[in-house]
C-alpha positions as CSV (number, residue, x, y, z in Angstrom):
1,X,-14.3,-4.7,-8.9
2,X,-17.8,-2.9,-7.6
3,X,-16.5,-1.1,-5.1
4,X,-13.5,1.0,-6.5
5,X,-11.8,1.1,-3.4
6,X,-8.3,-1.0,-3.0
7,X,-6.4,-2.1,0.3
8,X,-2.9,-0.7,-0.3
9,X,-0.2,-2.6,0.9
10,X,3.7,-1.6,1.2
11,X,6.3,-3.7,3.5
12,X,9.4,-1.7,4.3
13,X,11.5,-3.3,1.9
14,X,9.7,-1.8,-0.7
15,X,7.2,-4.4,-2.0
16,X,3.5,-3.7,-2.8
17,X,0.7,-4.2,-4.2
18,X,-3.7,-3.3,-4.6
19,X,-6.0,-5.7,-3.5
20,X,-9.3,-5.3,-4.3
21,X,-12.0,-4.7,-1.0
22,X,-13.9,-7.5,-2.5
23,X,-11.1,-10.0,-2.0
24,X,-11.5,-9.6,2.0
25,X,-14.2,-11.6,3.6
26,X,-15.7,-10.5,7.2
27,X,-14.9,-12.3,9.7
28,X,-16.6,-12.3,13.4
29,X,-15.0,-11.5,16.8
30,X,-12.6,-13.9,18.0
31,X,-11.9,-15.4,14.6
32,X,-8.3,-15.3,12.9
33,X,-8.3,-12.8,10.5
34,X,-7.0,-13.3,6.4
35,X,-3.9,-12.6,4.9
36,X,-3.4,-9.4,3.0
37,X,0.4,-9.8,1.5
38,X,3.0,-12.6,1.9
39,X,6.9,-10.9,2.4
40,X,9.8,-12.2,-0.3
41,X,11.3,-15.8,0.8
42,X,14.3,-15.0,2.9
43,X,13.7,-11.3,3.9
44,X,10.7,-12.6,6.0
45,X,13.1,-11.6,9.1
46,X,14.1,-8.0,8.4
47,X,10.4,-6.9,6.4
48,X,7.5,-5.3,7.9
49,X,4.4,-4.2,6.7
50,X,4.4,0.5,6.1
51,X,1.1,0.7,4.7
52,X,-2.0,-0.8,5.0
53,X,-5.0,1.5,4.2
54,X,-7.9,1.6,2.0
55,X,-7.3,4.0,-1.6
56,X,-9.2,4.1,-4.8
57,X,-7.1,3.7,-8.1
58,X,-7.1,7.7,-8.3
59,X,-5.2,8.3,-5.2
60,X,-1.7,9.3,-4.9
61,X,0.7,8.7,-1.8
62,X,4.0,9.9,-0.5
63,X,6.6,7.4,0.1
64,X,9.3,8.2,2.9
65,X,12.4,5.9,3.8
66,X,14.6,6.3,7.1
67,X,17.1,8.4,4.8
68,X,14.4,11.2,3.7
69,X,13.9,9.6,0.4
70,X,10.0,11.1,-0.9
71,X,8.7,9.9,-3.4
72,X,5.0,11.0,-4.8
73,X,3.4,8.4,-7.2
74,X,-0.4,7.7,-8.5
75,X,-2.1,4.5,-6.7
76,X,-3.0,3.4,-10.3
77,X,0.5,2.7,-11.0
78,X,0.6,0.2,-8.6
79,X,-0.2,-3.9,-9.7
80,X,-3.2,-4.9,-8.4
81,X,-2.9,-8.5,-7.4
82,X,-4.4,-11.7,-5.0
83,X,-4.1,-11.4,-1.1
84,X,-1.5,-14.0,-1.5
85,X,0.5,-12.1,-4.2
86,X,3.8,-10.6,-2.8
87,X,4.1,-7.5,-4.8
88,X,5.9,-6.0,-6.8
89,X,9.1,-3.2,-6.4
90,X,6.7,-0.1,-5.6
91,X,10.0,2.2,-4.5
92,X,13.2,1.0,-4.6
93,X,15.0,1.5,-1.3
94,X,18.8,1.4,-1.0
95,X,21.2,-0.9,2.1
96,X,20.4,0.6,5.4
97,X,17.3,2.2,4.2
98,X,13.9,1.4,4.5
99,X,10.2,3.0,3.6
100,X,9.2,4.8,7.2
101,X,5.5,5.7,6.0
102,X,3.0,5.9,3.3
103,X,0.5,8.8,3.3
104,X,-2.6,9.6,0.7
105,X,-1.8,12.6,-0.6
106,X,-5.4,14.8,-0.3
107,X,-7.0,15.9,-3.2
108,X,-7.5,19.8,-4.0
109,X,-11.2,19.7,-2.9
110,X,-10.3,18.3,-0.1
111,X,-7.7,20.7,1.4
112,X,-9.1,23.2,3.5
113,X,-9.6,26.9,1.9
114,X,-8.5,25.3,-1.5
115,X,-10.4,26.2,-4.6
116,X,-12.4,23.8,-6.5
């Protein structure tokens, strides 16, 4: 991994996973464009993708479900895997619940008037 930089995918259901930057090839205008994360056989229907944004392994992000649920954990933590990996439980979510959104939670140099 040269880049140190990871696409961050999280469905809904609460599966996820790092993929490298490498791992994604350009493509041109008006070519299909790759696969970043295949959804768990038989919840294809009721799964969605949350998150899908670029992090480096020393991020952290906020998980929020549809109940309030947060959750704050370290990108790190998270298996890296294939594009055609599913993922692996990144929050567990309970019936009638699902993750909402994903945010990268800023670091301290990074927040206005903070200091270093």
């Amino acid at each position: 991994d040269h880049s140190g930089e990871y696409v961050l995918c999280i469905t809904s259901n609460g599966y996820g996973k790092r993929v490298s930057t490498n791992e994604f090839r350009k493509t041109g205008r008006g070519l299909i464009g790759v696969i970043a994360i295949k959804f768990k056989k038989g919840k294809e229907l009721d799964d969605k993708l949350s998150c899908f944004c670029v992090v480096k392994s020393d991020d952290e992000i906020l998980v929020n479900t549809a109940k309030g649920v947060m959750v704050r954990q370290q990108v790190k933590q998270i298996a890296s895997q294939s594009r055609s990996g599913t993922g692996v439980v990144v929050q567990k979510v309970d019936d009638g619940d699902q993750i909402t959104s994903v945010s990268v939670v800023p670091r301290n140099n990074e927040l206005d008037g903070s200091e270093s």
